PDB file of C-alpha atoms and ligand atoms in Angstrom:
ATOM      1  CA  MET A 192     -22.420  67.378  21.534  1.00  0.00           C
ATOM      2  CA  GLY A 193     -21.286  64.340  21.965  1.00  0.00           C
ATOM      3  CA  ASN A 194     -19.906  61.420  19.876  1.00  0.00           C
ATOM      4  CA  ASP A 195     -22.005  58.695  20.809  1.00  0.00           C
ATOM      5  CA  SER A 196     -24.552  56.398  18.848  1.00  0.00           C
ATOM      6  CA  ASP A 197     -26.891  56.310  21.367  1.00  0.00           C
ATOM      7  CA  GLY A 198     -27.126  60.214  21.671  1.00  0.00           C
ATOM      8  CA  VAL A 199     -27.689  60.453  17.739  1.00  0.00           C
ATOM      9  CA  VAL A 200     -30.501  57.709  17.978  1.00  0.00           C
ATOM     10  CA  ARG A 201     -32.144  59.954  20.552  1.00  0.00           C
ATOM     11  CA  GLU A 202     -31.537  62.901  18.412  1.00  0.00           C
ATOM     12  CA  GLN A 203     -33.214  61.572  15.704  1.00  0.00           C
ATOM     13  CA  VAL A 204     -36.501  60.477  17.510  1.00  0.00           C
ATOM     14  CA  ALA A 205     -36.250  64.134  18.468  1.00  0.00           C
ATOM     15  CA  TYR A 206     -35.670  65.683  15.236  1.00  0.00           C
ATOM     16  CA  TYR A 207     -38.458  63.184  13.585  1.00  0.00           C
ATOM     17  CA  ARG A 208     -41.093  64.464  16.134  1.00  0.00           C
ATOM     18  CA  ALA A 209     -40.215  68.204  15.281  1.00  0.00           C
ATOM     19  CA  ARG A 210     -40.266  67.693  11.805  1.00  0.00           C
ATOM     20  CA  ALA A 211     -43.801  65.606  12.205  1.00  0.00           C
ATOM     21  CA  ALA A 212     -45.629  68.701  10.908  1.00  0.00           C
ATOM     22  CA  GLU A 213     -43.217  69.625   7.959  1.00  0.00           C
ATOM     23  CA  TYR A 214     -42.476  66.159   7.033  1.00  0.00           C
ATOM     24  CA  ASP A 215     -44.985  65.514   3.816  1.00  0.00           C
ATOM     25  CA  ARG A 216     -43.788  68.279   1.939  1.00  0.00           C
ATOM     26  CA  VAL A 217     -40.836  66.039   0.749  1.00  0.00           C
ATOM     27  CA  TYR A 218     -43.490  63.865  -1.006  1.00  0.00           C
ATOM     28  CA  SER A 219     -45.173  66.728  -2.668  1.00  0.00           C
ATOM     29  CA  GLU A 220     -41.675  68.344  -3.937  1.00  0.00           C
ATOM     30  CA  ARG A 221     -39.712  65.114  -4.773  1.00  0.00           C
ATOM     31  CA  ASP A 222     -41.196  63.587  -8.290  1.00  0.00           C
ATOM     32  CA  ASP A 223     -38.736  60.966  -8.116  1.00  0.00           C
ATOM     33  CA  LEU A 224     -40.577  59.598  -5.149  1.00  0.00           C
ATOM     34  CA  ARG A 225     -43.248  58.291  -7.456  1.00  0.00           C
ATOM     35  CA  THR A 226     -40.853  55.930  -9.393  1.00  0.00           C
ATOM     36  CA  LEU A 227     -40.936  53.820  -6.018  1.00  0.00           C
ATOM     37  CA  LEU A 228     -45.199  53.290  -6.359  1.00  0.00           C
ATOM     38  CA  PRO A 229     -44.642  50.358  -9.273  1.00  0.00           C
ATOM     39  CA  VAL A 230     -41.905  48.983  -7.504  1.00  0.00           C
ATOM     40  CA  LEU A 231     -43.597  48.964  -4.391  1.00  0.00           C
ATOM     41  CA  ASP A 232     -46.863  47.052  -6.710  1.00  0.00           C
ATOM     42  CA  ASP A 233     -44.482  44.363  -7.455  1.00  0.00           C
ATOM     43  CA  LEU A 234     -43.024  43.473  -4.027  1.00  0.00           C
ATOM     44  CA  PRO A 235     -44.956  40.903  -1.981  1.00  0.00           C
ATOM     45  CA  VAL A 236     -46.733  42.748   0.280  1.00  0.00           C
ATOM     46  CA  LYS A 237     -50.096  40.628   1.865  1.00  0.00           C
ATOM     47  CA  GLY A 238     -51.954  39.051   4.954  1.00  0.00           C
ATOM     48  CA  HIS A 239     -51.360  40.692   8.247  1.00  0.00           C
ATOM     49  CA  VAL A 240     -48.586  43.702   7.538  1.00  0.00           C
ATOM     50  CA  LEU A 241     -46.157  44.981  10.088  1.00  0.00           C
ATOM     51  CA  GLU A 242     -45.166  48.365   9.298  1.00  0.00           C
ATOM     52  CA  LEU A 243     -41.864  49.958  11.046  1.00  0.00           C
ATOM     53  CA  ALA A 244     -41.207  53.238  11.255  1.00  0.00           C
ATOM     54  CA  CYS A 245     -44.386  54.520   9.407  1.00  0.00           C
ATOM     55  CA  GLY A 246     -44.310  58.262  10.011  1.00  0.00           C
ATOM     56  CA  THR A 247     -47.299  60.271   8.764  1.00  0.00           C
ATOM     57  CA  GLY A 248     -48.336  57.192   7.072  1.00  0.00           C
ATOM     58  CA  GLN A 249     -47.728  57.872   3.490  1.00  0.00           C
ATOM     59  CA  TRP A 250     -47.514  53.810   2.665  1.00  0.00           C
ATOM     60  CA  THR A 251     -49.753  52.920   5.129  1.00  0.00           C
ATOM     61  CA  GLY A 252     -52.973  53.086   3.282  1.00  0.00           C
ATOM     62  CA  ARG A 253     -50.981  51.467   0.442  1.00  0.00           C
ATOM     63  CA  LEU A 254     -50.348  48.638   2.543  1.00  0.00           C
ATOM     64  CA  ALA A 255     -53.527  48.352   3.927  1.00  0.00           C
ATOM     65  CA  ALA A 256     -55.108  48.389   0.556  1.00  0.00           C
ATOM     66  CA  ARG A 257     -53.555  45.118  -0.040  1.00  0.00           C
ATOM     67  CA  ALA A 258     -53.274  43.976   3.577  1.00  0.00           C
ATOM     68  CA  ARG A 259     -55.513  42.289   5.975  1.00  0.00           C
ATOM     69  CA  SER A 260     -54.622  44.102   8.957  1.00  0.00           C
ATOM     70  CA  VAL A 261     -51.719  46.497   9.378  1.00  0.00           C
ATOM     71  CA  THR A 262     -49.699  47.297  12.411  1.00  0.00           C
ATOM     72  CA  ALA A 263     -47.669  50.758  12.292  1.00  0.00           C
ATOM     73  CA  VAL A 264     -45.470  51.497  14.560  1.00  0.00           C
ATOM     74  CA  ASP A 265     -43.367  54.991  15.027  1.00  0.00           C
ATOM     75  CA  ALA A 266     -41.789  56.670  17.967  1.00  0.00           C
ATOM     76  CA  ALA A 267     -42.774  60.170  17.008  1.00  0.00           C
ATOM     77  CA  PRO A 268     -46.394  60.561  18.398  1.00  0.00           C
ATOM     78  CA  GLU A 269     -46.541  63.873  16.686  1.00  0.00           C
ATOM     79  CA  ALA A 270     -46.337  61.823  13.182  1.00  0.00           C
ATOM     80  CA  LEU A 271     -48.568  58.959  14.357  1.00  0.00           C
ATOM     81  CA  ALA A 272     -51.641  61.356  14.907  1.00  0.00           C
ATOM     82  CA  ILE A 273     -50.961  62.629  11.054  1.00  0.00           C
ATOM     83  CA  ALA A 274     -50.965  59.158  10.123  1.00  0.00           C
ATOM     84  CA  ARG A 275     -53.977  58.421  12.116  1.00  0.00           C
ATOM     85  CA  GLU A 276     -55.803  60.864  10.293  1.00  0.00           C
ATOM     86  CA  ARG A 277     -54.674  59.959   6.823  1.00  0.00           C
ATOM     87  CA  VAL A 278     -55.340  56.544   7.557  1.00  0.00           C
ATOM     88  CA  PRO A 279     -58.542  56.123   9.222  1.00  0.00           C
ATOM     89  CA  SER A 280     -59.348  52.544   8.529  1.00  0.00           C
ATOM     90  CA  PRO A 281     -60.597  49.824  10.984  1.00  0.00           C
ATOM     91  CA  THR A 282     -57.731  47.386   9.859  1.00  0.00           C
ATOM     92  CA  VAL A 283     -54.707  49.767  10.339  1.00  0.00           C
ATOM     93  CA  HIS A 284     -53.862  49.671  14.084  1.00  0.00           C
ATOM     94  CA  PHE A 285     -50.715  52.639  15.147  1.00  0.00           C
ATOM     95  CA  THR A 286     -48.122  51.860  17.928  1.00  0.00           C
ATOM     96  CA  CYS A 287     -46.374  54.073  19.565  1.00  0.00           C
ATOM     97  CA  ALA A 288     -42.719  52.802  20.425  1.00  0.00           C
ATOM     98  CA  ASP A 289     -39.044  52.901  20.376  1.00  0.00           C
ATOM     99  CA  LEU A 290     -38.141  49.960  17.631  1.00  0.00           C
ATOM    100  CA  PHE A 291     -34.839  49.571  19.587  1.00  0.00           C
ATOM    101  CA  ALA A 292     -36.414  48.119  22.512  1.00  0.00           C
ATOM    102  CA  TRP A 293     -39.884  47.035  20.937  1.00  0.00           C
ATOM    103  CA  ARG A 294     -40.966  43.446  20.793  1.00  0.00           C
ATOM    104  CA  PRO A 295     -43.806  41.955  18.586  1.00  0.00           C
ATOM    105  CA  ALA A 296     -46.902  40.394  20.323  1.00  0.00           C
ATOM    106  CA  ARG A 297     -47.286  38.208  17.339  1.00  0.00           C
ATOM    107  CA  ARG A 298     -46.120  37.474  13.628  1.00  0.00           C
ATOM    108  CA  TYR A 299     -46.680  38.690  10.643  1.00  0.00           C
ATOM    109  CA  ASP A 300     -46.744  37.998   6.927  1.00  0.00           C
ATOM    110  CA  THR A 301     -45.076  40.858   6.051  1.00  0.00           C
ATOM    111  CA  VAL A 302     -42.783  43.307   7.437  1.00  0.00           C
ATOM    112  CA  PHE A 303     -42.278  46.562   5.772  1.00  0.00           C
ATOM    113  CA  PHE A 304     -40.459  49.562   6.368  1.00  0.00           C
ATOM    114  CA  ALA A 305     -39.894  52.882   4.190  1.00  0.00           C
ATOM    115  CA  PHE A 306     -36.630  55.188   4.429  1.00  0.00           C
ATOM    116  CA  TRP A 307     -36.105  53.223   7.561  1.00  0.00           C
ATOM    117  CA  LEU A 308     -33.124  50.909   7.385  1.00  0.00           C
ATOM    118  CA  SER A 309     -31.142  53.914   6.476  1.00  0.00           C
ATOM    119  CA  HIS A 310     -31.491  55.399  10.019  1.00  0.00           C
ATOM    120  CA  VAL A 311     -30.170  52.084  11.751  1.00  0.00           C
ATOM    121  CA  PRO A 312     -27.066  52.514  13.056  1.00  0.00           C
ATOM    122  CA  PRO A 313     -24.629  49.536  11.578  1.00  0.00           C
ATOM    123  CA  PRO A 314     -24.042  48.154  14.970  1.00  0.00           C
ATOM    124  CA  ARG A 315     -27.493  47.648  15.405  1.00  0.00           C
ATOM    125  CA  LEU A 316     -28.014  45.991  11.932  1.00  0.00           C
ATOM    126  CA  PRO A 317     -27.904  42.222  13.393  1.00  0.00           C
ATOM    127  CA  ASP A 318     -30.423  42.958  15.956  1.00  0.00           C
ATOM    128  CA  PHE A 319     -32.577  45.199  14.002  1.00  0.00           C
ATOM    129  CA  TRP A 320     -32.761  41.758  11.538  1.00  0.00           C
ATOM    130  CA  ARG A 321     -33.546  39.779  14.405  1.00  0.00           C
ATOM    131  CA  LEU A 322     -36.586  41.679  15.170  1.00  0.00           C
ATOM    132  CA  VAL A 323     -37.943  41.509  11.874  1.00  0.00           C
ATOM    133  CA  ALA A 324     -36.932  37.450  11.917  1.00  0.00           C
ATOM    134  CA  ASP A 325     -38.921  37.490  15.262  1.00  0.00           C
ATOM    135  CA  SER A 326     -41.637  39.346  13.536  1.00  0.00           C
ATOM    136  CA  LEU A 327     -42.452  37.225  10.272  1.00  0.00           C
ATOM    137  CA  ALA A 328     -44.398  34.296  10.074  1.00  0.00           C
ATOM    138  CA  PRO A 329     -43.085  31.144   8.323  1.00  0.00           C
ATOM    139  CA  ALA A 330     -43.182  32.208   4.733  1.00  0.00           C
ATOM    140  CA  GLY A 331     -43.410  35.811   5.161  1.00  0.00           C
ATOM    141  CA  HIS A 332     -41.407  38.628   3.633  1.00  0.00           C
ATOM    142  CA  ALA A 333     -39.638  41.635   4.954  1.00  0.00           C
ATOM    143  CA  VAL A 334     -39.789  44.602   2.411  1.00  0.00           C
ATOM    144  CA  PHE A 335     -38.198  47.527   2.249  1.00  0.00           C
ATOM    145  CA  ILE A 336     -37.637  50.610   0.127  1.00  0.00           C
ATOM    146  CA  ASP A 337     -34.708  53.386   0.878  1.00  0.00           C
ATOM    147  CA  ASN A 338     -32.638  55.963  -0.130  1.00  0.00           C
ATOM    148  CA  GLY A 339     -29.249  54.560  -1.872  1.00  0.00           C
ATOM    149  CA  PRO A 340     -25.892  55.274  -2.522  1.00  0.00           C
ATOM    150  CA  GLY A 341     -26.987  58.572  -5.137  1.00  0.00           C
ATOM    151  CA  GLU A 342     -28.406  60.581  -2.437  1.00  0.00           C
ATOM    152  CA  SER A 343     -25.520  61.050   0.197  1.00  0.00           C
ATOM    153  CA  ALA A 344     -24.354  63.863  -2.380  1.00  0.00           C
ATOM    154  CA  GLY A 345     -27.600  65.989  -1.243  1.00  0.00           C
ATOM    155  CA  GLU A 346     -26.908  65.590   2.264  1.00  0.00           C
ATOM    156  CA  ASP A 347     -24.748  67.387   5.085  1.00  0.00           C
ATOM    157  CA  VAL A 348     -22.786  64.563   5.469  1.00  0.00           C
ATOM    158  CA  LEU A 349     -20.936  64.758   9.210  1.00  0.00           C
ATOM    159  CA  SER A 350     -17.475  63.598   9.823  1.00  0.00           C
ATOM    160  CA  GLY A 351     -16.255  62.498  13.362  1.00  0.00           C
ATOM    161  CA  GLN A 352     -19.502  60.684  14.472  1.00  0.00           C
ATOM    162  CA  ALA A 353     -19.620  57.050  16.273  1.00  0.00           C
ATOM    163  CA  VAL A 354     -21.919  56.451  13.484  1.00  0.00           C
ATOM    164  CA  PRO A 355     -22.672  57.487   9.929  1.00  0.00           C
ATOM    165  CA  SER A 356     -24.656  60.479  10.363  1.00  0.00           C
ATOM    166  CA  VAL A 357     -26.030  63.509   8.591  1.00  0.00           C
ATOM    167  CA  ARG A 358     -27.108  67.210   9.816  1.00  0.00           C
ATOM    168  CA  ARG A 359     -30.634  68.015   9.448  1.00  0.00           C
ATOM    169  CA  ARG A 360     -32.265  71.451   9.599  1.00  0.00           C
ATOM    170  CA  LEU A 361     -36.004  72.520  10.329  1.00  0.00           C
ATOM    171  CA  GLU A 362     -37.556  75.501   9.160  1.00  0.00           C
ATOM    172  CA  ASP A 363     -37.351  77.003  12.637  1.00  0.00           C
ATOM    173  CA  GLY A 364     -33.511  76.820  12.114  1.00  0.00           C
ATOM    174  CA  SER A 365     -33.145  74.208  14.454  1.00  0.00           C
ATOM    175  CA  GLU A 366     -30.508  71.386  13.856  1.00  0.00           C
ATOM    176  CA  TYR A 367     -30.335  67.332  14.372  1.00  0.00           C
ATOM    177  CA  ARG A 368     -27.761  64.617  13.780  1.00  0.00           C
ATOM    178  CA  VAL A 369     -29.414  61.892  12.212  1.00  0.00           C
ATOM    179  CA  VAL A 370     -28.260  58.534  11.341  1.00  0.00           C
ATOM    180  CA  LYS A 371     -28.187  57.685   7.663  1.00  0.00           C
ATOM    181  CA  VAL A 372     -26.583  54.950   6.148  1.00  0.00           C
ATOM    182  CA  PHE A 373     -26.383  54.847   2.078  1.00  0.00           C
ATOM    183  CA  HIS A 374     -26.740  50.932   1.597  1.00  0.00           C
ATOM    184  CA  GLU A 375     -25.289  49.963  -1.439  1.00  0.00           C
ATOM    185  CA  PRO A 376     -27.687  47.339  -2.891  1.00  0.00           C
ATOM    186  CA  ARG A 377     -24.903  44.226  -4.000  1.00  0.00           C
ATOM    187  CA  GLN A 378     -23.358  44.914  -0.156  1.00  0.00           C
ATOM    188  CA  LEU A 379     -26.824  44.823   1.738  1.00  0.00           C
ATOM    189  CA  ALA A 380     -27.725  41.699  -0.302  1.00  0.00           C
ATOM    190  CA  ARG A 381     -24.077  40.238   0.789  1.00  0.00           C
ATOM    191  CA  ASP A 382     -24.561  41.025   4.633  1.00  0.00           C
ATOM    192  CA  LEU A 383     -28.412  40.032   4.795  1.00  0.00           C
ATOM    193  CA  ALA A 384     -26.969  36.750   3.607  1.00  0.00           C
ATOM    194  CA  SER A 385     -24.211  36.821   6.345  1.00  0.00           C
ATOM    195  CA  TRP A 386     -27.144  36.762   8.348  1.00  0.00           C
ATOM    196  CA  GLY A 387     -29.197  34.074   7.136  1.00  0.00           C
ATOM    197  CA  TRP A 388     -31.513  35.606   4.976  1.00  0.00           C
ATOM    198  CA  GLN A 389     -32.525  35.240   1.263  1.00  0.00           C
ATOM    199  CA  ALA A 390     -32.163  38.579   0.047  1.00  0.00           C
ATOM    200  CA  HIS A 391     -32.978  40.392  -3.247  1.00  0.00           C
ATOM    201  CA  VAL A 392     -31.889  44.396  -3.458  1.00  0.00           C
ATOM    202  CA  GLN A 393     -32.190  46.414  -6.372  1.00  0.00           C
ATOM    203  CA  PRO A 394     -31.213  50.133  -7.042  1.00  0.00           C
ATOM    204  CA  VAL A 395     -34.431  52.252  -8.174  1.00  0.00           C
ATOM    205  CA  GLY A 396     -32.859  54.956 -10.376  1.00  0.00           C
ATOM    206  CA  ALA A 397     -30.454  56.918  -9.054  1.00  0.00           C
ATOM    207  CA  ASN A 398     -31.160  57.688  -5.665  1.00  0.00           C
ATOM    208  CA  PHE A 399     -33.468  54.786  -4.243  1.00  0.00           C
ATOM    209  CA  ILE A 400     -33.494  51.037  -3.498  1.00  0.00           C
ATOM    210  CA  ALA A 401     -36.021  48.570  -2.945  1.00  0.00           C
ATOM    211  CA  GLY A 402     -35.489  44.788  -1.336  1.00  0.00           C
ATOM    212  CA  THR A 403     -36.862  41.939  -0.282  1.00  0.00           C
ATOM    213  CA  ALA A 404     -35.545  39.192   2.603  1.00  0.00           C
ATOM    214  CA  SER A 405     -37.291  36.278   3.686  1.00  0.00           C
ATOM    215  CA  LEU A 406     -35.546  32.739   6.052  1.00  0.00           C
ATOM    216  CA  PRO A 407     -35.217  29.798   4.542  1.00  0.00           C
ATOM    217  CA  ALA A 408     -37.875  27.318   5.717  1.00  0.00           C
ATOM    218  CA  THR A 409     -36.918  25.157   8.745  1.00  0.00           C
ATOM    219  CA  PRO A 410     -37.451  21.374   8.251  1.00  0.00           C
ATOM    220  CA  GLN A 411     -40.190  20.060  10.871  1.00  0.00           C
ATOM    221  CA  GLY A 412     -38.704  19.301  14.160  1.00  0.00           C
ATOM    222  CA  GLN A 413     -35.892  21.642  13.965  1.00  0.00           C
ATOM    223  CA  GLY A 414     -34.790  24.798  14.810  1.00  0.00           C
ATOM    224  CA  GLY A 415     -35.909  27.003  17.987  1.00  0.00           C
TER     225      GLY A 415
HETATM  226  C1  SAM B  69     -37.585  58.792   7.275  1.00  0.00           C
HETATM  227  S1  SAM B  69     -38.748  58.718   8.207  1.00  0.00           S
HETATM  228  C2  SAM B  69     -39.958  57.162   7.540  1.00  0.00           C
HETATM  229  C3  SAM B  69     -41.173  57.454   7.482  1.00  0.00           C
HETATM  230  C4  SAM B  69     -42.205  56.522   6.696  1.00  0.00           C
HETATM  231  N1  SAM B  69     -41.828  55.043   6.567  1.00  0.00           N
HETATM  232  C5  SAM B  69     -41.794  57.433   5.138  1.00  0.00           C
HETATM  233  O1  SAM B  69     -41.232  56.599   4.127  1.00  0.00           O
HETATM  234  O2  SAM B  69     -42.531  58.537   5.104  1.00  0.00           O
HETATM  235  C6  SAM B  69     -38.151  57.751   9.690  1.00  0.00           C
HETATM  236  C7  SAM B  69     -39.197  57.542  10.706  1.00  0.00           C
HETATM  237  O3  SAM B  69     -38.479  56.587  11.826  1.00  0.00           O
HETATM  238  C8  SAM B  69     -39.027  57.116  13.220  1.00  0.00           C
HETATM  239  N2  SAM B  69     -38.262  56.763  14.234  1.00  0.00           N
HETATM  240  C9  SAM B  69     -36.944  57.373  14.576  1.00  0.00           C
HETATM  241  N3  SAM B  69     -36.420  56.910  15.361  1.00  0.00           N
HETATM  242  C10 SAM B  69     -36.822  55.925  15.731  1.00  0.00           C
HETATM  243  C11 SAM B  69     -36.982  54.753  16.650  1.00  0.00           C
HETATM  244  N4  SAM B  69     -36.199  54.620  17.564  1.00  0.00           N
HETATM  245  N5  SAM B  69     -38.394  53.845  16.635  1.00  0.00           N
HETATM  246  C12 SAM B  69     -39.339  53.943  15.848  1.00  0.00           C
HETATM  247  N6  SAM B  69     -39.434  54.776  14.906  1.00  0.00           N
HETATM  248  C13 SAM B  69     -38.205  55.833  15.249  1.00  0.00           C
HETATM  249  C14 SAM B  69     -39.315  58.681  12.717  1.00  0.00           C
HETATM  250  O4  SAM B  69     -40.038  59.069  13.783  1.00  0.00           O
HETATM  251  C15 SAM B  69     -39.815  58.855  11.254  1.00  0.00           C
HETATM  252  O5  SAM B  69     -41.468  58.611  11.263  1.00  0.00           O
END
């Protein structure tokens, strides 16, 4: 295995494709994930919603219950097949795409991502947040939840990688590297501010973070 960040990004898609059938177990095994539910209820999810890296659709139905429509994107067709069965709604549309290449065809009131930001290599974060900006309607919000710094203790953190990475193992014993950045809430809010966002990022218990980010309104006649 090389030391290249592109290689890890490809490997994490392979990992989530191979893990799709095992993925939902974490939601039945980890009670603390439920602490995120009331937090999400208080975050501004509304209108037409874009969900990035929807996976098996664990959050998609909750979004759909508050949204006019949900467009949910993920690179793993195996995960999307599970999501389609879990959320068979005429207002929910699933798309298979690589988020590092995908561009939105329209703008959305809410862009939501759960447990995805931690998988974006740090050098790709400015481009990722530009994608979020290009996906948001005026006055729209990005809403996200993820692992926080407390989670690093439970991971097999790899040294000597081009980007922060951990080793994951599937039931069949196969091993994969995935990108994993345990964002510290205050630092993430500062980074987002430096890219022009008004962001609020809070810890949720010891293991999670939740945040919102929006762009200041552009005065009429400016911008572009
Ligand atoms: C930790 S899972 C999160 C799934 C879901 N949001 C959740 O919270 O349960 C990360 C997801 O990112 C997807 N993914 C990984 N690399 C991707 C890429 N380059 N483009 C789109 N999706 C990707 C994986 O297929 C996986 O479903």
